[in-house]
PDB file of C-alpha atoms in Angstrom:
ATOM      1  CA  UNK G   1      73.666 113.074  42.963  1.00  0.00           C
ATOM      2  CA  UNK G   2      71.001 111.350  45.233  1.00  0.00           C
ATOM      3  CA  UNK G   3      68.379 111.814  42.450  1.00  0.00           C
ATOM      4  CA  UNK G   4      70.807 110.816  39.886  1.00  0.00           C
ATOM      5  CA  UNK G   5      71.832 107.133  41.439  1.00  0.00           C
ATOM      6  CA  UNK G   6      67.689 106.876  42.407  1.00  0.00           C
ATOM      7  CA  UNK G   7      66.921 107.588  38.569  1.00  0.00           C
ATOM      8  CA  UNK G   8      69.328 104.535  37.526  1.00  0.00           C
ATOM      9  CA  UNK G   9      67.868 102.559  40.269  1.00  0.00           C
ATOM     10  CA  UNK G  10      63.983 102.952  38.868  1.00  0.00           C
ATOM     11  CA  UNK G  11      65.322 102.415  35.505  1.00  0.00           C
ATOM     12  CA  UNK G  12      66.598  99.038  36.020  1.00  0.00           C
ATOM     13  CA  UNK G  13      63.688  97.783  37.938  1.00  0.00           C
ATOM     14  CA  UNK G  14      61.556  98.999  35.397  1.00  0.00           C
ATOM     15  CA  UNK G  15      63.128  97.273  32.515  1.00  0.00           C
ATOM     16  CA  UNK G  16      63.008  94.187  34.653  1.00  0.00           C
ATOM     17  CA  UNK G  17      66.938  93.948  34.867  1.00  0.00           C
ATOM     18  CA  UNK G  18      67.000  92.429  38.141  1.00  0.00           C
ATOM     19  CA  UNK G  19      70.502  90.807  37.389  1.00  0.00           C
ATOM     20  CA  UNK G  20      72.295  94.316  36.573  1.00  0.00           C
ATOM     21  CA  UNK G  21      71.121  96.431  39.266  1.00  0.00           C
ATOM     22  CA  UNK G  22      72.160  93.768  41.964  1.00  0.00           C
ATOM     23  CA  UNK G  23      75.472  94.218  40.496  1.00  0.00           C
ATOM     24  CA  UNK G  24      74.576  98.127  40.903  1.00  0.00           C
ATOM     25  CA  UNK G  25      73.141  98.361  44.662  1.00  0.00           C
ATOM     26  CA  UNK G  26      76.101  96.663  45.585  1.00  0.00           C
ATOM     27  CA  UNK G  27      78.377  99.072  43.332  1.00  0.00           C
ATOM     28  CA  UNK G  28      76.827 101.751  45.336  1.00  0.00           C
ATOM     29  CA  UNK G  29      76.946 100.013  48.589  1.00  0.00           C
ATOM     30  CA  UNK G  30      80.756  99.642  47.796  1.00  0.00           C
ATOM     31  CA  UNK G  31      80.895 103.178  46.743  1.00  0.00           C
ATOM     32  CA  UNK G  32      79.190 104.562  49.951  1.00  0.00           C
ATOM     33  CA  UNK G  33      81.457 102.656  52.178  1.00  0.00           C
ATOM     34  CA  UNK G  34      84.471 103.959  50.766  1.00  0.00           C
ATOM     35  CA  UNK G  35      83.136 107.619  51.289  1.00  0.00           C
ATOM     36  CA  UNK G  36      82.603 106.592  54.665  1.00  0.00           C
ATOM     37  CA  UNK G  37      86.231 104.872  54.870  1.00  0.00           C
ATOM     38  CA  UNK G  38      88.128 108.158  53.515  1.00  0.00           C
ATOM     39  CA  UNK G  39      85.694 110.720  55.467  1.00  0.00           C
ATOM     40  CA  UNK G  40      86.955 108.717  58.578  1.00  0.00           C
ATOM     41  CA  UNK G  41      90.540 108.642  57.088  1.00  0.00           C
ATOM     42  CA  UNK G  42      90.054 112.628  56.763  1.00  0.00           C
ATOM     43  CA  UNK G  43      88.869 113.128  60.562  1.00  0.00           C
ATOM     44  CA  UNK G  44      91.359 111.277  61.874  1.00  0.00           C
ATOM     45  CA  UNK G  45      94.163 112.578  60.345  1.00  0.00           C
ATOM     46  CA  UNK G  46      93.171 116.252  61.410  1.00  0.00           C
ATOM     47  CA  UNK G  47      92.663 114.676  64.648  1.00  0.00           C
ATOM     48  CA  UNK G  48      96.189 113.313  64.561  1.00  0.00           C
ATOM     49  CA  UNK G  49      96.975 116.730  63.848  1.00  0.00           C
ATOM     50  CA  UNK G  50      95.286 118.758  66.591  1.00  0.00           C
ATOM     51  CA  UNK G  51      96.760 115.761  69.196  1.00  0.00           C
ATOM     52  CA  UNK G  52     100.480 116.709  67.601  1.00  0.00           C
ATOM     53  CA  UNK G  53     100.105 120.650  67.801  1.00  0.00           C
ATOM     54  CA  UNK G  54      98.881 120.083  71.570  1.00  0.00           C
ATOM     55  CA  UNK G  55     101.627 117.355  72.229  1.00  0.00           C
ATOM     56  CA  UNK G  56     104.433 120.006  70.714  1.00  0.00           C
ATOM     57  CA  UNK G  57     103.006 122.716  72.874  1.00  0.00           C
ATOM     58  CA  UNK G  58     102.942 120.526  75.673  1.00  0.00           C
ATOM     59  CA  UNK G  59     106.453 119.553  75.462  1.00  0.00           C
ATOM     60  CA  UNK G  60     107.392 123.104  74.683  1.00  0.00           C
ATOM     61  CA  UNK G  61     106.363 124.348  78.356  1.00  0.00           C
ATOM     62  CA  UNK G  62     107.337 120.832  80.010  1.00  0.00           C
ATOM     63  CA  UNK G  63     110.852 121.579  78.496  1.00  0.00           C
ATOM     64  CA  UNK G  64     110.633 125.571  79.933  1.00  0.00           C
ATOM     65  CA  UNK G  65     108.841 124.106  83.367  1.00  0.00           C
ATOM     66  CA  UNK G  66     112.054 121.649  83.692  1.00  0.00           C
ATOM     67  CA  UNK G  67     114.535 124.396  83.266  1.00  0.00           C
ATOM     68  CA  UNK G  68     113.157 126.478  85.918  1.00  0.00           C
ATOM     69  CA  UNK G  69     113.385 123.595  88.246  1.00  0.00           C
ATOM     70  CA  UNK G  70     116.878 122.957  86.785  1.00  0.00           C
ATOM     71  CA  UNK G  71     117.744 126.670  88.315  1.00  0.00           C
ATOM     72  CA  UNK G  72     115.860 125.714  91.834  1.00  0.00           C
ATOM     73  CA  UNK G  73     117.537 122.505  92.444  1.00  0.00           C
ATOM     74  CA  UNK G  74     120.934 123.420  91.741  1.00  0.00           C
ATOM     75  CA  UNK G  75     120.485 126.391  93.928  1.00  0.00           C
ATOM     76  CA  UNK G  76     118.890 124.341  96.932  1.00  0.00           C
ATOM     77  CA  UNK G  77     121.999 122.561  96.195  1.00  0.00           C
ATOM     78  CA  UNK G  78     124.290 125.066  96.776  1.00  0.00           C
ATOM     79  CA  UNK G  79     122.910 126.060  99.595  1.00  0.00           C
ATOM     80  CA  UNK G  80     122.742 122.502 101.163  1.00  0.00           C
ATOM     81  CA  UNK G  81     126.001 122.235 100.603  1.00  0.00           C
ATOM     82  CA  UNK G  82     126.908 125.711 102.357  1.00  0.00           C
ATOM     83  CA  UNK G  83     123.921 124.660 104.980  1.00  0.00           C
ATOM     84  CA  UNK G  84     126.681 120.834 105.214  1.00  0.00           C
ATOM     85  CA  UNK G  85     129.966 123.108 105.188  1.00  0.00           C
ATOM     86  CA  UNK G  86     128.604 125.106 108.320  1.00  0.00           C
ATOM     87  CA  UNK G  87     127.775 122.059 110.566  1.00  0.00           C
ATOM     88  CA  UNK G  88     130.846 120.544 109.555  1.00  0.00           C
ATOM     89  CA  UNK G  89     132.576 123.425 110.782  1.00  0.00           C
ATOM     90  CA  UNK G  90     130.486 123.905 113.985  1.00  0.00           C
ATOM     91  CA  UNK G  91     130.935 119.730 114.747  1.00  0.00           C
ATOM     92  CA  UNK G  92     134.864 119.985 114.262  1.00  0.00           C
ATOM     93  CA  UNK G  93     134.582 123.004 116.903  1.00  0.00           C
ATOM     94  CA  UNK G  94     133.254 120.129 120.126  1.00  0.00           C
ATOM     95  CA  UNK G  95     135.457 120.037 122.800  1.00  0.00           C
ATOM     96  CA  UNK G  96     137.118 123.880 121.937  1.00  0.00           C
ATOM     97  CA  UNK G  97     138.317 126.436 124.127  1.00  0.00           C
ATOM     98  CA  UNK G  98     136.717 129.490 124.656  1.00  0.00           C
ATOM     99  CA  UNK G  99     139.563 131.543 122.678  1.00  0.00           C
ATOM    100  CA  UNK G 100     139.018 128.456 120.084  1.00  0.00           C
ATOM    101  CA  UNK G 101     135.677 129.467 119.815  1.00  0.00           C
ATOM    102  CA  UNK G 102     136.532 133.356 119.840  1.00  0.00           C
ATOM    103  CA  UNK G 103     138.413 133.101 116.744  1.00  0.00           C
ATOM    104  CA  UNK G 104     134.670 131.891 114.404  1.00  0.00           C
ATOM    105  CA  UNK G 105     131.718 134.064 114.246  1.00  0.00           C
ATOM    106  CA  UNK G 106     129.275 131.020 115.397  1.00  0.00           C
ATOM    107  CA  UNK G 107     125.959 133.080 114.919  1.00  0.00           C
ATOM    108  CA  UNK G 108     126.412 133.432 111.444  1.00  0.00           C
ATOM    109  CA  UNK G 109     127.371 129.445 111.549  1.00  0.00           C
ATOM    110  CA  UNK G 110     124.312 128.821 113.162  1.00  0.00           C
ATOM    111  CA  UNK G 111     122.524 131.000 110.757  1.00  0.00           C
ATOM    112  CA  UNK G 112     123.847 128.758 107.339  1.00  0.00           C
ATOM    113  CA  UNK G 113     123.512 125.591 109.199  1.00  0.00           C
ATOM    114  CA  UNK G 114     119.610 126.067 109.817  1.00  0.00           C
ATOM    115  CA  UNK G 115     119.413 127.021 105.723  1.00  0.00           C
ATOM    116  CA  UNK G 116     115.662 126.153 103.657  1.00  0.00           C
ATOM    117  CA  UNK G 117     115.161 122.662 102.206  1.00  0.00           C
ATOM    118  CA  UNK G 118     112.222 123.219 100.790  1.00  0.00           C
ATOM    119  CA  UNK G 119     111.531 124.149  96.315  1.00  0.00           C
ATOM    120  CA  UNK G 120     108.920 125.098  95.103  1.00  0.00           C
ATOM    121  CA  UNK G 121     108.730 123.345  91.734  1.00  0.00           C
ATOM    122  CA  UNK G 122     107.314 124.658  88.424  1.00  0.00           C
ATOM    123  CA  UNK G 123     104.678 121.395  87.740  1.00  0.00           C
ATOM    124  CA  UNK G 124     101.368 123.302  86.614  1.00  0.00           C
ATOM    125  CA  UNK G 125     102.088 122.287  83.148  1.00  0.00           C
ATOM    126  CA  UNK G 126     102.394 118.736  84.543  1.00  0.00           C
ATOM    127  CA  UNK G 127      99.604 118.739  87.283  1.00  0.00           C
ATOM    128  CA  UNK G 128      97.706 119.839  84.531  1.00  0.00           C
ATOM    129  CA  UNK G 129      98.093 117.276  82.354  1.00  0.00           C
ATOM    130  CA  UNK G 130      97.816 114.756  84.722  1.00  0.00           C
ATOM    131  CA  UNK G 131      93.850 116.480  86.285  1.00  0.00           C
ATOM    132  CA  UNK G 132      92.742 116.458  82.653  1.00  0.00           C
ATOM    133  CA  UNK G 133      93.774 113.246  81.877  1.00  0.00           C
ATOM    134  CA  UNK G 134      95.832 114.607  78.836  1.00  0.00           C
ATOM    135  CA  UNK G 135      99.187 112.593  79.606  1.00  0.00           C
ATOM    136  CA  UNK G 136      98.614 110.161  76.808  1.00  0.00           C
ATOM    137  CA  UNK G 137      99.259 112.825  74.308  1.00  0.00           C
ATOM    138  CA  UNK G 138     102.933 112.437  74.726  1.00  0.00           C
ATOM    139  CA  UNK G 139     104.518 109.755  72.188  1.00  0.00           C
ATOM    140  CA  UNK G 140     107.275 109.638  73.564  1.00  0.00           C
ATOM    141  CA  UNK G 141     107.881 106.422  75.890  1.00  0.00           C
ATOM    142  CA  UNK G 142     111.240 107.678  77.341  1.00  0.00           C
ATOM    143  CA  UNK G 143     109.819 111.036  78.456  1.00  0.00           C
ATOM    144  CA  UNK G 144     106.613 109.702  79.337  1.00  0.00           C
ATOM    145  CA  UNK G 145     108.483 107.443  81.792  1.00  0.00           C
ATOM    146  CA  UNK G 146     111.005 110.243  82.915  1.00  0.00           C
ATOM    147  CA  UNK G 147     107.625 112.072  83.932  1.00  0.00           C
ATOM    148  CA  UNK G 148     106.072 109.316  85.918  1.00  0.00           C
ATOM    149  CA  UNK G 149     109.326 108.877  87.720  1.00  0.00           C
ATOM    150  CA  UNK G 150     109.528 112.601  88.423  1.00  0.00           C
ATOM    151  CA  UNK G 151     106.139 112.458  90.510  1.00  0.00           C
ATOM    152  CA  UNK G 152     107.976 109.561  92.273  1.00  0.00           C
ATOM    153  CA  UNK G 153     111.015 110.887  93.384  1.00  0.00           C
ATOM    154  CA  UNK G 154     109.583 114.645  94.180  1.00  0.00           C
ATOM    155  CA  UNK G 155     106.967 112.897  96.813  1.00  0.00           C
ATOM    156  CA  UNK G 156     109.913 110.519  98.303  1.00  0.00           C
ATOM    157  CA  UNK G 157     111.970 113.831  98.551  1.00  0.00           C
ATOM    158  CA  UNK G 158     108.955 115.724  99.747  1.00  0.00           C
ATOM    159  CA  UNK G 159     108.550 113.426 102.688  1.00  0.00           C
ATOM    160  CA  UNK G 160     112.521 113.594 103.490  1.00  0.00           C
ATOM    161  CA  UNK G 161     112.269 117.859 104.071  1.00  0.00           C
ATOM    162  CA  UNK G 162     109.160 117.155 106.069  1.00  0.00           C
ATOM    163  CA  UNK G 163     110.526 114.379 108.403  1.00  0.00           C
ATOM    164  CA  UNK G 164     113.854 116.530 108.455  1.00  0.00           C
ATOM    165  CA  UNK G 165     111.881 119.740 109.547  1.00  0.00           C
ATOM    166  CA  UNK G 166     110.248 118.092 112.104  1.00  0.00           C
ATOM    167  CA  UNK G 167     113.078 116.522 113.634  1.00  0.00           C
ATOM    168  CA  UNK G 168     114.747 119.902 114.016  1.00  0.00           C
ATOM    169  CA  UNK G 169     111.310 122.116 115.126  1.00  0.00           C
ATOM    170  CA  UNK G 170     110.456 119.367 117.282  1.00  0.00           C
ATOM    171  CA  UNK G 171     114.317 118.190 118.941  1.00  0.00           C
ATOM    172  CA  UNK G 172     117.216 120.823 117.472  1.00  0.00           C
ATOM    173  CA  UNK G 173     115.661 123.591 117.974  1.00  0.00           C
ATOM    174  CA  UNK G 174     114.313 123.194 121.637  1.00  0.00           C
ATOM    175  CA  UNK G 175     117.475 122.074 122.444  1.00  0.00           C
ATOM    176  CA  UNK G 176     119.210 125.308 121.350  1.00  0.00           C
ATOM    177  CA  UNK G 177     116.863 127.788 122.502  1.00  0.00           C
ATOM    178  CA  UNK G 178     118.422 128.224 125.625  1.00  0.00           C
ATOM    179  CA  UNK G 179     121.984 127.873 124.592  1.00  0.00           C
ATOM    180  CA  UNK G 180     122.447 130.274 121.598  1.00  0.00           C
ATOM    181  CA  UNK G 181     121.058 133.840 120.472  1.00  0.00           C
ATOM    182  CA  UNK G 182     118.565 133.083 117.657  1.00  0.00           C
ATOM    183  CA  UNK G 183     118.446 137.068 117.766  1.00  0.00           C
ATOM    184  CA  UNK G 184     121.894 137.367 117.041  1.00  0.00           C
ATOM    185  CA  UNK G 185     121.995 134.531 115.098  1.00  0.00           C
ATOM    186  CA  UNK G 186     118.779 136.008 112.663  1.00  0.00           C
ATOM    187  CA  UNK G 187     120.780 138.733 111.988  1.00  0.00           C
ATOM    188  CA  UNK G 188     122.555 137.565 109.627  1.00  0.00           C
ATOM    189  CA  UNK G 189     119.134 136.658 107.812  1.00  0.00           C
ATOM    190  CA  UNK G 190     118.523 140.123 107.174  1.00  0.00           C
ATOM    191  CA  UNK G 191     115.524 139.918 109.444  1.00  0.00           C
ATOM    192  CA  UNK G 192     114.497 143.826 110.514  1.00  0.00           C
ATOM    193  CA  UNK G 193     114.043 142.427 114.284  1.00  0.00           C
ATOM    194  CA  UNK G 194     117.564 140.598 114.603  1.00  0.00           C
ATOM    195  CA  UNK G 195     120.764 141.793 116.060  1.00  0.00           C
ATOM    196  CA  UNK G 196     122.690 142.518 119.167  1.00  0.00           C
ATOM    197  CA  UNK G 197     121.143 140.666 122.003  1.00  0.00           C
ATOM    198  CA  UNK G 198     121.565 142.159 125.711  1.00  0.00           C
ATOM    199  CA  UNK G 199     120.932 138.211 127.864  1.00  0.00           C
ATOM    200  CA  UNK G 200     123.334 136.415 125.005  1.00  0.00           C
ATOM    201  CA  UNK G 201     124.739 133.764 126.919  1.00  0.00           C
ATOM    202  CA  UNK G 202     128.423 132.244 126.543  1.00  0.00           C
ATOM    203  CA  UNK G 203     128.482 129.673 123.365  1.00  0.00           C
ATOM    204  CA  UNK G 204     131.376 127.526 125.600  1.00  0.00           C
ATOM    205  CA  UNK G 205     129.450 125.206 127.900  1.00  0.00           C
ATOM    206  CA  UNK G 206     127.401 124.286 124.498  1.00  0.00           C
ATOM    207  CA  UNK G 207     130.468 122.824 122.970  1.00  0.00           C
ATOM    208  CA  UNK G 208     131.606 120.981 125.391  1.00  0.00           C
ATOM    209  CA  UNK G 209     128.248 118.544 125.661  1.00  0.00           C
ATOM    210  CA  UNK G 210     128.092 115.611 123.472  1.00  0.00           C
ATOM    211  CA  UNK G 211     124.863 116.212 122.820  1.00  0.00           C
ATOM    212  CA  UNK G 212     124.918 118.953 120.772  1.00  0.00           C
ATOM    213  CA  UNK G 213     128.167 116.706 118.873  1.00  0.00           C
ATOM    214  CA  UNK G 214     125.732 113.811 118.676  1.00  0.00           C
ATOM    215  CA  UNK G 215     122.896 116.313 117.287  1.00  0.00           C
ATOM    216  CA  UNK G 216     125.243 117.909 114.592  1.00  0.00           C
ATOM    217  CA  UNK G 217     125.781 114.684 113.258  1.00  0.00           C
ATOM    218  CA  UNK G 218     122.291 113.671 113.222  1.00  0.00           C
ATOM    219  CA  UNK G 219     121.964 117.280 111.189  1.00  0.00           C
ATOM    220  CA  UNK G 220     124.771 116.144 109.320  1.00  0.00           C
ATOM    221  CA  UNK G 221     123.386 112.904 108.443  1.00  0.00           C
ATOM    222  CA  UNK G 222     119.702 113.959 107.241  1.00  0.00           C
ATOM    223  CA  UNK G 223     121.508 116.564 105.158  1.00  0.00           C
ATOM    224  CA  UNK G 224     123.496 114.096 103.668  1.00  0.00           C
ATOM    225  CA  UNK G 225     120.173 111.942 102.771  1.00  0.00           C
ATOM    226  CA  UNK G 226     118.677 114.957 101.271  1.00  0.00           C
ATOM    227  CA  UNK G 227     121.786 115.762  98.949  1.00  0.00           C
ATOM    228  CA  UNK G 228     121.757 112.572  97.805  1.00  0.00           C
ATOM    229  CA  UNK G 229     117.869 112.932  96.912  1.00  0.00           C
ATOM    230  CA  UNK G 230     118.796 116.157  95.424  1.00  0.00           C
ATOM    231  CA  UNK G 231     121.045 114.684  93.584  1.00  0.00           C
ATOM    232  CA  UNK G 232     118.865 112.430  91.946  1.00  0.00           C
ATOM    233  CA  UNK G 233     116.664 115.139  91.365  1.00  0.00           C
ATOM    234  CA  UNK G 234     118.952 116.921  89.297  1.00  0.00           C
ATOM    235  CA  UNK G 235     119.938 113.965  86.937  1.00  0.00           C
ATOM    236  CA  UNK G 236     116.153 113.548  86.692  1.00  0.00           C
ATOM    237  CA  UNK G 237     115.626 116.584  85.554  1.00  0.00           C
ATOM    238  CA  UNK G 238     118.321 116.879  82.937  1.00  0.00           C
ATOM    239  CA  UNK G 239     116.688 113.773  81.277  1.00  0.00           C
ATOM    240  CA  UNK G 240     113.563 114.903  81.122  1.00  0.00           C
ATOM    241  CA  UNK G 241     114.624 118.388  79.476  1.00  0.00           C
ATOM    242  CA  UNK G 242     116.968 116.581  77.190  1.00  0.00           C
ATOM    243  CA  UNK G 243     114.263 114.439  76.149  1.00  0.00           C
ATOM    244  CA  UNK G 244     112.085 117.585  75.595  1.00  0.00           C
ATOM    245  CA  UNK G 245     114.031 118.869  73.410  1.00  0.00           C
ATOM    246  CA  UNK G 246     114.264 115.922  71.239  1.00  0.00           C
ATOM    247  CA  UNK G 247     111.017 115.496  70.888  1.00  0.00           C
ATOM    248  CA  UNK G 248     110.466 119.090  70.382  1.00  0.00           C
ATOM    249  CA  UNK G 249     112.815 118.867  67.259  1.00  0.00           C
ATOM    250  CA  UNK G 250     111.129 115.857  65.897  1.00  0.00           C
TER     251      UNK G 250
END
């Protein structure tokens, strides 16, 4: 084809047609810049079409990521709110008699009122995405948004267990560990070294100091913080795997 346009070229040189093969070197200028215009058309359209594959599968584990963490918050939830019930239980029990007190089994209280805060989310998908710089892939605004605010609201949350699991390791607990059997009180963890302790000392004299009332509701309060943040959490979440899904059926 080279040879071919070359041979025309020489031709109208030769036969001193100056005029015509202007017109013709441009023709072919024109001609060689559309080649160049639809072989770029051509790459980026199968580029396009690489980005969407990866941008489905992406969304495709986002949306099975999401539902995992639907699972974990709404069963950090539960037990929060077993972890709330307990405390409530053990605050409305200040001031009781000893026969009061007789009547409630107050290690295993103890035991659901000390209950984990702490998920460990499914983000590798998302991490991912975000340590290869592949975010921009997703299209979609709404989700893309959802996302960012998801890294938001898992740090602030993040920092809430932490300052709540300090407060309790570094005040709660010391406070307790002379007052209650954490032996007795394991035991209802499962844990192979808990159970009946032989120095278990009477729960009475606990109850009737204000504060261990004034440290339940301190308990009582961060656990109300965190349910809110769960909360949050768990409407997050929903969004983002709603929006998955739409954009997976696009």
């Amino acid at each position: 084809m080279i040879k071919f346009f070359r041979h025309i070229r020489h031709s109208l040189i030769n036969e001193n047609r100056t005029k015509k093969y202007l017109l013709y070197a441009v023709g072919e200028i024109i001609l060689v810049v559309i080649g160049i215009l639809i072989a770029l058309q051509i790459n980026n359209w199968n580029q396009n079409r690489i980005n969407r594959n990866a941008e489905k599968d992406i969304i495709r584990k986002l949306n099975k990521d999401f539902k995992i963490n639907k699972k974990a918050i709404e069963e950090n939830l539960l037990r929060l709110e077993n972890q709330m019930d307990a405390n409530k239980i053990l605050m409305t029990l200040i001031g009781a008699s000893d026969e009061e007190l007789s009547v409630h089994n107050l290690d295993s209280l103890f035991s659901v009122s000390m209950g984990d805060s702490d998920i460990a989310f499914a983000d590798n998908t998302l991490n991912n995405l975000i340590q290869t710089d592949r975010l921009t892939l997703i299209q979609n605004e709404a989700l893309s948004d959802l996302l960012y605010q998801w890294g938001v609201i898992k740090e602030i949350r993040a920092k809430r267990v932490d300052r709540i699991d300090n407060w309790v390791n570094e005040q709660y607990l010391p406070y307790l560990l002379s007052k209650i059997s954490f032996k007795e009180m394991d035991a209802y963890s499962g844990f192979e070294w808990a159970g009946k302790s032989k120095v278990k000392p009477s729960y009475y004299s606990l109850f009737q100091e204000i504060k261990f009332e004034n440290f339940l509701d301190n308990v009582l309060w961060y656990n109300q913080k965190l349910l809110e943040r769960n909360l949050e959490t768990k409407t997050l979440i929903n969004e983002i795997i709603v929006q998955t899904k739409s954009s997976i059926n696009d």
